[in-house]
mmCIF file of C-alpha atoms and ligand atoms in Angstrom:
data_model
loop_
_atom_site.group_PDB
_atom_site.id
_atom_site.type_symbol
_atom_site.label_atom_id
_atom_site.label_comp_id
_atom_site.label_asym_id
_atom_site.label_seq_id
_atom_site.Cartn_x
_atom_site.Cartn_y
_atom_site.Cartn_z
ATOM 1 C CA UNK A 145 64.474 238.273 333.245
ATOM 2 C CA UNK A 146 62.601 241.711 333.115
ATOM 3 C CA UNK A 147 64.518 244.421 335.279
ATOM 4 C CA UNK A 148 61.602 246.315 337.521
ATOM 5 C CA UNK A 149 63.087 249.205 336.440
ATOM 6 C CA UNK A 150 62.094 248.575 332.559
ATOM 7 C CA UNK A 151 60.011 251.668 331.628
ATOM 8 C CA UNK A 152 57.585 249.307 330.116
ATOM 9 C CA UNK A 153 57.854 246.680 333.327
ATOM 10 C CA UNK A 154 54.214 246.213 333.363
ATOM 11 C CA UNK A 155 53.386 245.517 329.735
ATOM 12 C CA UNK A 156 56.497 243.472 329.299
ATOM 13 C CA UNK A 157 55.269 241.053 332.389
ATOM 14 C CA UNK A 158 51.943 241.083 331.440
ATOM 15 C CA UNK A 159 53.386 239.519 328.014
ATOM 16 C CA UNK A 160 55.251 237.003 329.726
ATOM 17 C CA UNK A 161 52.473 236.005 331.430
ATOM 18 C CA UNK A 162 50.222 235.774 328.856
ATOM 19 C CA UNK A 163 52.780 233.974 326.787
ATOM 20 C CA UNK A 164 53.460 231.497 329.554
ATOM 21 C CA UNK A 165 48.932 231.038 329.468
ATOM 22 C CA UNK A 166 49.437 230.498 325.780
ATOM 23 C CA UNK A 167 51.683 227.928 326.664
ATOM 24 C CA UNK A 168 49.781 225.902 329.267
ATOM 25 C CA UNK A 169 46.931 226.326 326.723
ATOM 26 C CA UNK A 170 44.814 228.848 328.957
ATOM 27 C CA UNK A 171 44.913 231.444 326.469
ATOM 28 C CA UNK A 172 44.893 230.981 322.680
ATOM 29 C CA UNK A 173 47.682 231.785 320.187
ATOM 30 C CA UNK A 174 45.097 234.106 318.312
ATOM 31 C CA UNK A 175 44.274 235.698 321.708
ATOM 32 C CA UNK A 176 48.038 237.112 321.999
ATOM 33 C CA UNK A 177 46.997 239.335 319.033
ATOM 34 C CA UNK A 178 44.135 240.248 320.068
ATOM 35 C CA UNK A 179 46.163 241.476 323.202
ATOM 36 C CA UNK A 180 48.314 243.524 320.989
ATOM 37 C CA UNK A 181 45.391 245.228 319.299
ATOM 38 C CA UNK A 182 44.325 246.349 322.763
ATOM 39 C CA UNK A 183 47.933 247.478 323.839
ATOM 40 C CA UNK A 184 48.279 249.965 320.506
ATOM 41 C CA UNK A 185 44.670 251.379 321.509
ATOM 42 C CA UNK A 186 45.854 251.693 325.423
ATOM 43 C CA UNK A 187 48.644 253.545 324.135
ATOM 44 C CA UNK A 188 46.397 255.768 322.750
ATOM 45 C CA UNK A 189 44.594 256.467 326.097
ATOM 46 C CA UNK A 190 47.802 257.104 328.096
ATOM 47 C CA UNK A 191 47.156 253.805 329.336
ATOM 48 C CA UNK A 192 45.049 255.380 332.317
ATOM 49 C CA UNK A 193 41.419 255.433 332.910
ATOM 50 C CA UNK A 194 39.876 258.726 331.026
ATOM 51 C CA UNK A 195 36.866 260.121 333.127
ATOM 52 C CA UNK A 196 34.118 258.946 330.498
ATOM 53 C CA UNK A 197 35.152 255.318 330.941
ATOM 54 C CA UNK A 198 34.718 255.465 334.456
ATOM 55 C CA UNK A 199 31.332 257.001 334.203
ATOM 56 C CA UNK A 200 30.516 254.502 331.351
ATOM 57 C CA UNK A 201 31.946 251.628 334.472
ATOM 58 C CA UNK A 202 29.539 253.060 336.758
ATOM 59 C CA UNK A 203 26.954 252.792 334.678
ATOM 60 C CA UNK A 204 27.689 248.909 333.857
ATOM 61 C CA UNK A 205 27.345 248.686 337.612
ATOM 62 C CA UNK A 206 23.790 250.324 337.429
ATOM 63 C CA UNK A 207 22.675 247.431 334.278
ATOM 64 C CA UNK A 208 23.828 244.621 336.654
ATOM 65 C CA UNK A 209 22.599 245.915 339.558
ATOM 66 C CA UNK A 210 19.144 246.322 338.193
ATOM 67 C CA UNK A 211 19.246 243.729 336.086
ATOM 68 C CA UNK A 212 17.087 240.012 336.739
ATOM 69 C CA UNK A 213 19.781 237.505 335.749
ATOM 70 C CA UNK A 214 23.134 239.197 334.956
ATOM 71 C CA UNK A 215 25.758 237.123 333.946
ATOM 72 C CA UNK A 216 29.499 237.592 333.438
ATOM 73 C CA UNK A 217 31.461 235.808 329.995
ATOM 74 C CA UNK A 218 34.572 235.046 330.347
ATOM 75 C CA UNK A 219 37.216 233.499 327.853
ATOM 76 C CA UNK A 220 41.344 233.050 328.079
ATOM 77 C CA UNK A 221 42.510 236.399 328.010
ATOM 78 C CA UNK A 222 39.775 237.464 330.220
ATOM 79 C CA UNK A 223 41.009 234.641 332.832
ATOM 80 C CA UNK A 224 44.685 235.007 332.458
ATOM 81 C CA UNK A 225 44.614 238.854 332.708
ATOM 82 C CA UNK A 226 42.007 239.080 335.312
ATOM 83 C CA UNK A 227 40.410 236.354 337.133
ATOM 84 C CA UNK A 228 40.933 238.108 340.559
ATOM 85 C CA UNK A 229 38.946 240.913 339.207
ATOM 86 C CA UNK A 230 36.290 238.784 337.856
ATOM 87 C CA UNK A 231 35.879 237.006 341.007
ATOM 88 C CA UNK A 232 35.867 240.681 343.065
ATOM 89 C CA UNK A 233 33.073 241.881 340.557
ATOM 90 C CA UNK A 234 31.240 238.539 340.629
ATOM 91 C CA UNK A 235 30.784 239.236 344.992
ATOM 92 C CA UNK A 236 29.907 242.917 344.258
ATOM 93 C CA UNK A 237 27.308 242.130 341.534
ATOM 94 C CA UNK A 238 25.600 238.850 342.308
ATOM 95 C CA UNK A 239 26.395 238.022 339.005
ATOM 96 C CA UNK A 240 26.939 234.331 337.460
ATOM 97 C CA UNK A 241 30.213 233.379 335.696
ATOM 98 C CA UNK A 242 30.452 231.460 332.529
ATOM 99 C CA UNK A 243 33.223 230.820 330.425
ATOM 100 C CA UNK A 244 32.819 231.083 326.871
ATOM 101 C CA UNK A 245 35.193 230.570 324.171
ATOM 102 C CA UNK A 246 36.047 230.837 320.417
ATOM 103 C CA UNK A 247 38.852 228.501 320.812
ATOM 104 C CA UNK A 248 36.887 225.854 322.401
ATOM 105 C CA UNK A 249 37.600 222.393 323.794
ATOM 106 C CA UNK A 250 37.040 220.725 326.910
ATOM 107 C CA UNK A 251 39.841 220.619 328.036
ATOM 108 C CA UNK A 252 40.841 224.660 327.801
ATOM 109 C CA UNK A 253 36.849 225.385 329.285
ATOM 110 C CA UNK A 254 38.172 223.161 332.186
ATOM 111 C CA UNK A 255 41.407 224.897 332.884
ATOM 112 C CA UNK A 256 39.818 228.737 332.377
ATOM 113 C CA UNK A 257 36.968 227.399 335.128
ATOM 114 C CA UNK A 258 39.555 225.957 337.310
ATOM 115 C CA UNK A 259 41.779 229.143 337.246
ATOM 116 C CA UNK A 260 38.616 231.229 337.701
ATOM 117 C CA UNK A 261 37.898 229.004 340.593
ATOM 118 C CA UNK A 262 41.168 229.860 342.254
ATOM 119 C CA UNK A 263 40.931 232.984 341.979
ATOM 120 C CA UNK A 264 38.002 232.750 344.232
ATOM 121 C CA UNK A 265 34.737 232.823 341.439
ATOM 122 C CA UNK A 266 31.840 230.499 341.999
ATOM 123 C CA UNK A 267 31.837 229.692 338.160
ATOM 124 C CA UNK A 268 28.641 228.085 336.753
ATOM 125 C CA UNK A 269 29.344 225.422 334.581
ATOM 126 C CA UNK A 270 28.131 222.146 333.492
ATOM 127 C CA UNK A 271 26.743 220.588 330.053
ATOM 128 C CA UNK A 272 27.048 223.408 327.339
ATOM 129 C CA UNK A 273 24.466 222.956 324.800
ATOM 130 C CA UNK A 274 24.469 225.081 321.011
ATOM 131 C CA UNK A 275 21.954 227.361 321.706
ATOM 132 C CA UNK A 276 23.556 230.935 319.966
ATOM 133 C CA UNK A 277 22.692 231.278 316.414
ATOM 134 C CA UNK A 278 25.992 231.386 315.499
ATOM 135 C CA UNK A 279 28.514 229.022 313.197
ATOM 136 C CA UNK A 280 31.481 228.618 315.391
ATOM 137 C CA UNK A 281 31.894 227.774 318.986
ATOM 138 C CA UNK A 282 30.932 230.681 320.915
ATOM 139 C CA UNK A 283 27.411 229.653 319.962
ATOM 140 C CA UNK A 284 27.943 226.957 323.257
ATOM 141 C CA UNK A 285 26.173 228.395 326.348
ATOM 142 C CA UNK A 286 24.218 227.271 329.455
ATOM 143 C CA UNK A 287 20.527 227.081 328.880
ATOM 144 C CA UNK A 288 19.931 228.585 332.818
ATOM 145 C CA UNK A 289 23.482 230.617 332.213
ATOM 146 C CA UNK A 290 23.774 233.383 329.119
ATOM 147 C CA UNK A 291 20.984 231.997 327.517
ATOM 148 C CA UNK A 292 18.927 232.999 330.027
ATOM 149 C CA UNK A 293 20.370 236.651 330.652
ATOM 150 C CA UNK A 294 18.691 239.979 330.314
ATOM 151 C CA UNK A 295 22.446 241.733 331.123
ATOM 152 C CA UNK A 296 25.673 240.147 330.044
ATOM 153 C CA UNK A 297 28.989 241.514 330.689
ATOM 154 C CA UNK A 298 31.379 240.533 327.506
ATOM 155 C CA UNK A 299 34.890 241.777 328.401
ATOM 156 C CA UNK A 300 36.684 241.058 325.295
ATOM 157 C CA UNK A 301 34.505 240.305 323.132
ATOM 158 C CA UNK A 302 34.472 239.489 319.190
ATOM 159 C CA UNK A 303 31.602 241.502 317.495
ATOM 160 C CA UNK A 304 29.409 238.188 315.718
ATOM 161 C CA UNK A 305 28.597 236.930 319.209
ATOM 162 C CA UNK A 306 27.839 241.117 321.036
ATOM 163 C CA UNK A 307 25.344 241.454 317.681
ATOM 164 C CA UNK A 308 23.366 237.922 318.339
ATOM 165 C CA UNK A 309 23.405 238.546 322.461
ATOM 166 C CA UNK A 310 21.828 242.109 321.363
ATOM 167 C CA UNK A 311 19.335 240.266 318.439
ATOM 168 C CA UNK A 312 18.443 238.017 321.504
ATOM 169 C CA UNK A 313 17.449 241.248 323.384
ATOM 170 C CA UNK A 314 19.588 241.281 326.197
ATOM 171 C CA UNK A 315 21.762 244.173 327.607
ATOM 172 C CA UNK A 316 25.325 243.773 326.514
ATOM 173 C CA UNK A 317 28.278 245.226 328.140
ATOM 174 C CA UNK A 318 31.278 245.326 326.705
ATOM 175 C CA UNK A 319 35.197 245.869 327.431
ATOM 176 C CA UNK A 320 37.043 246.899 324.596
ATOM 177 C CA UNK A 321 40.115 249.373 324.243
ATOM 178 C CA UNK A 322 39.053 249.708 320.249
ATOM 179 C CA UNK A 323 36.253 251.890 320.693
ATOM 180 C CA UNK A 324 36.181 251.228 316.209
ATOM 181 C CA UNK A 325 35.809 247.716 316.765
ATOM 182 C CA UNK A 326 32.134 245.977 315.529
ATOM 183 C CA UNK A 327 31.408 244.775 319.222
ATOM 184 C CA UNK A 328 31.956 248.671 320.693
ATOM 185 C CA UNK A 329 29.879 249.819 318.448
ATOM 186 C CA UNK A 330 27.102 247.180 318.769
ATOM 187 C CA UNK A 331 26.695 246.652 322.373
ATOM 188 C CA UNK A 332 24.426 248.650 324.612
ATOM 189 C CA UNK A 333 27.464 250.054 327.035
ATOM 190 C CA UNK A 334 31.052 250.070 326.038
ATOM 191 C CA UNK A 335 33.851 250.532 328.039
ATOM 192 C CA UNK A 336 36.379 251.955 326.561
ATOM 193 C CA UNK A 337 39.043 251.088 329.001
ATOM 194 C CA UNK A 338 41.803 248.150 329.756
ATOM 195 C CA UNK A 339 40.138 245.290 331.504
ATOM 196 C CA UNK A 340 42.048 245.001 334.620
ATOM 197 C CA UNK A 341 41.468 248.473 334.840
ATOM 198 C CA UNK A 342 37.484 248.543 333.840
ATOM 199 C CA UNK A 343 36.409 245.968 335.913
ATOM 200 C CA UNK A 344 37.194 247.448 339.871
ATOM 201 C CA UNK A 345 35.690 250.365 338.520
ATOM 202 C CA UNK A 346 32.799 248.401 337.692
ATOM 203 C CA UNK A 347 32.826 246.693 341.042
ATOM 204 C CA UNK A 348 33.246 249.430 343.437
ATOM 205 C CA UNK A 349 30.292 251.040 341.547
ATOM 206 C CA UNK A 350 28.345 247.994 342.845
ATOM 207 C CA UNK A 351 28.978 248.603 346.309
ATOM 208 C CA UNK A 352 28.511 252.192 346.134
ATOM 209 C CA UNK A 353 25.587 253.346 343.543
ATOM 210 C CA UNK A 354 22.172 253.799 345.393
ATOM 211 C CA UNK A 355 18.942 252.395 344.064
ATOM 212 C CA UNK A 356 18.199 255.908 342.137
ATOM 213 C CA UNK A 357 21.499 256.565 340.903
ATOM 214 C CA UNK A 358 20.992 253.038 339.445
ATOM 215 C CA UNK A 359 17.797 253.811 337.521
ATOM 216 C CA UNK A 360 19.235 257.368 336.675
ATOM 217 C CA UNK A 361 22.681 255.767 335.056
ATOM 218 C CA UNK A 362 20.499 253.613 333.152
ATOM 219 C CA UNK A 363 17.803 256.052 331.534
ATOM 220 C CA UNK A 364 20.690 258.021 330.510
ATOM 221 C CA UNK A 365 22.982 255.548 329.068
ATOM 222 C CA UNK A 366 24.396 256.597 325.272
ATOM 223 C CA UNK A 367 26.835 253.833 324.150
ATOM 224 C CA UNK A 368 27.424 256.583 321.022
ATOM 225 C CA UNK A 369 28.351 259.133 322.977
ATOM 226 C CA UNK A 370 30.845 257.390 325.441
ATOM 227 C CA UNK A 371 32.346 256.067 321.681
ATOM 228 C CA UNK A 372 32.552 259.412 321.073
ATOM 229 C CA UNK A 373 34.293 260.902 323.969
ATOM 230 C CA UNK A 374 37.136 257.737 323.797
ATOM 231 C CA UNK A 375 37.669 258.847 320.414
ATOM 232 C CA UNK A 376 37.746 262.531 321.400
ATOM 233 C CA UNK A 377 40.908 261.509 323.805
ATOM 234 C CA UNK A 378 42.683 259.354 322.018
ATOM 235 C CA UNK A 379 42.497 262.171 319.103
ATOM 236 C CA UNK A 380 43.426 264.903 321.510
ATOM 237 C CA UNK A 381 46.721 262.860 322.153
ATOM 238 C CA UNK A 382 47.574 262.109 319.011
ATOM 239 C CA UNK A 383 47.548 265.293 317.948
ATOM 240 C CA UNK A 384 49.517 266.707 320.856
ATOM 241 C CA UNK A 385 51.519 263.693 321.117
ATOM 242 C CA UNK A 386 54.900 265.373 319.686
ATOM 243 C CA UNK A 387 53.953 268.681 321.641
HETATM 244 P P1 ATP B 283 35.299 243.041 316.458
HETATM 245 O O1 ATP B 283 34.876 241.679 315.959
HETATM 246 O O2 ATP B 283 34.445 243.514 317.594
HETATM 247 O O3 ATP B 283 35.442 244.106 315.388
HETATM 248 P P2 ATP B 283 38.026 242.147 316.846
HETATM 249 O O4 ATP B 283 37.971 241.339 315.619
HETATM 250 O O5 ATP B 283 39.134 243.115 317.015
HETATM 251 O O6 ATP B 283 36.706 242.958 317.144
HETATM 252 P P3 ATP B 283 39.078 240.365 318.769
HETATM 253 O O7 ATP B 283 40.223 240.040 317.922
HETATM 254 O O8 ATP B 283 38.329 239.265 319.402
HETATM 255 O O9 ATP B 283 37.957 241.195 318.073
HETATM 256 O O10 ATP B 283 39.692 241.370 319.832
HETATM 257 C C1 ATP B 283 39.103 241.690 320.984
HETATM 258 C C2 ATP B 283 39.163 243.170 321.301
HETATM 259 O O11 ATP B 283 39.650 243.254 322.631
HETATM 260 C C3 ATP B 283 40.090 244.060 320.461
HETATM 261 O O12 ATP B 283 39.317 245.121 319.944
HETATM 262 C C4 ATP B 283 41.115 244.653 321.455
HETATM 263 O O13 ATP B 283 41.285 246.036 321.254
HETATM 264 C C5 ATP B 283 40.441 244.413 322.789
HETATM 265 N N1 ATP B 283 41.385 244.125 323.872
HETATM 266 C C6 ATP B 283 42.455 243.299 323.853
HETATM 267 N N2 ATP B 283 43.065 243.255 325.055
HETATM 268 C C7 ATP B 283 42.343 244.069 325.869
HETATM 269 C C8 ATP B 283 42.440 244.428 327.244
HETATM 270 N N3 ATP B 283 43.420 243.943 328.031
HETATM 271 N N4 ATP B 283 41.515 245.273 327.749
HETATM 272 C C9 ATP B 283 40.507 245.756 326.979
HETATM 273 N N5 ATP B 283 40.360 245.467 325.663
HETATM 274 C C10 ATP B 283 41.262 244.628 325.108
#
């Protein structure tokens, strides 16, 4: 039992739940790491949305909204931290859904799509064939789903899979509180923000962004410069964190 008035309430439920996904078999047991890695770099942020991740969300918005067939990849943390949010962005973008996973069997793609589904996504699924040069399982895709993109939203991604989407020469947009890691630094937009966080920011951009601002957000868009200016903040805490 977590008391609400824990200073760290939030984190410590958001464990719990994710534990309790590991458990059920939504999320993996390597995926509870990969949380971890996320919460140290949140830290690091103030665990708040700076000002240059929200620009870089707007500017996701502007790649799916002009974009011919965007489509959104999900896998277990993704779902268990923010299928709600997935679902909201999903109305706001016209994007499809697809769940793709490192972890992969078909019984954990069926649970992720049914969660999604809940949550109130229209998920596209259906026979996955190998169609990502890749080794492991994340090479298994839709041939009318990723495979077909020109923009694909990877929130949590691992960098292999960002680099082939990018060889493939579609758009990638990524989620990823490590603004070091090899996807940040290989997609064509990072966000450098928490995912439950990034992604209403993304949405609401949808809604809001007019056809120009669109086409402006996207001539301008310098993945190494938002890098920069995450690293700039989290560098400005640290070295006023004992201040
Ligand atoms: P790469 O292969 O790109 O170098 P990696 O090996 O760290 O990255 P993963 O272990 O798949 O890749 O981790 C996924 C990334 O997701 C990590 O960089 C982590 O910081 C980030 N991450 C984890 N949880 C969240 C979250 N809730 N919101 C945003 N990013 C997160």
């Amino acid at each position: 039992m977590i008391p609400p008035d824990h200073p760290r309430y939030r984190s410590l439920i958001t464990r719990e739940h994710l534990a309790d996904c590991a458990r059920k078999g939504v999320v993996s047991w390597e995926g509870l790491t990969s949380h971890g890695r996320g919460e140290a770099f949140d830290y690091l942020l103030g665990e708040k949305t700076s000002a240059s991740a929200r620009r870089a969300g707007k500017t996701a918005a502007a790649l799916l909204r002009t974009a011919r067939h965007p489509v959104i990849s999900v896998n277990g943390n993704t779902a268990a931290l923010a299928a709600r949010e997935i679902a909201l962005l999903q109305k706001a973008s016209g994007a499809l859904v697809e769940v793709n996973l490192f972890h992969r069997t078909p019984e954990r793609v069926q649970q992720i799509e049914s969660l999604l589904r809940k949550a109130g996504a229209d998920v596209f699924s259906g026979e996955a064939e190998r169609l990502l040069p890749l080794s492991h399982d994340r090479a298994f895709c839709r041939r009318e789903g990723m495979f077909a993109a020109d923009v694909v939203l990877v929130p949590l991604e691992d960098g292999d899979r960002c680099g082939v989407l990018v060889g493939m020469g579609k758009k990638v947009i990524a989620i990823d509180l490590n603004p070091l890691s090899r996807t940040a630094k290989t997609a064509t937009l990072t966000i450098v923000d928490e995912v439950t966080r990034a992604l209403p920011v993304i949405a609401d951009a949808c809604t809001a962004l007019t056809d120009e601002e669109c086409r402006e957000l996207v001539t301008v868009l310098d993945n190494h410069a938002f890098l920069k200016e995450a690293l700039d903040e989290m560098a400005a805490r640290l070295c006023h964190a004992l201040d």
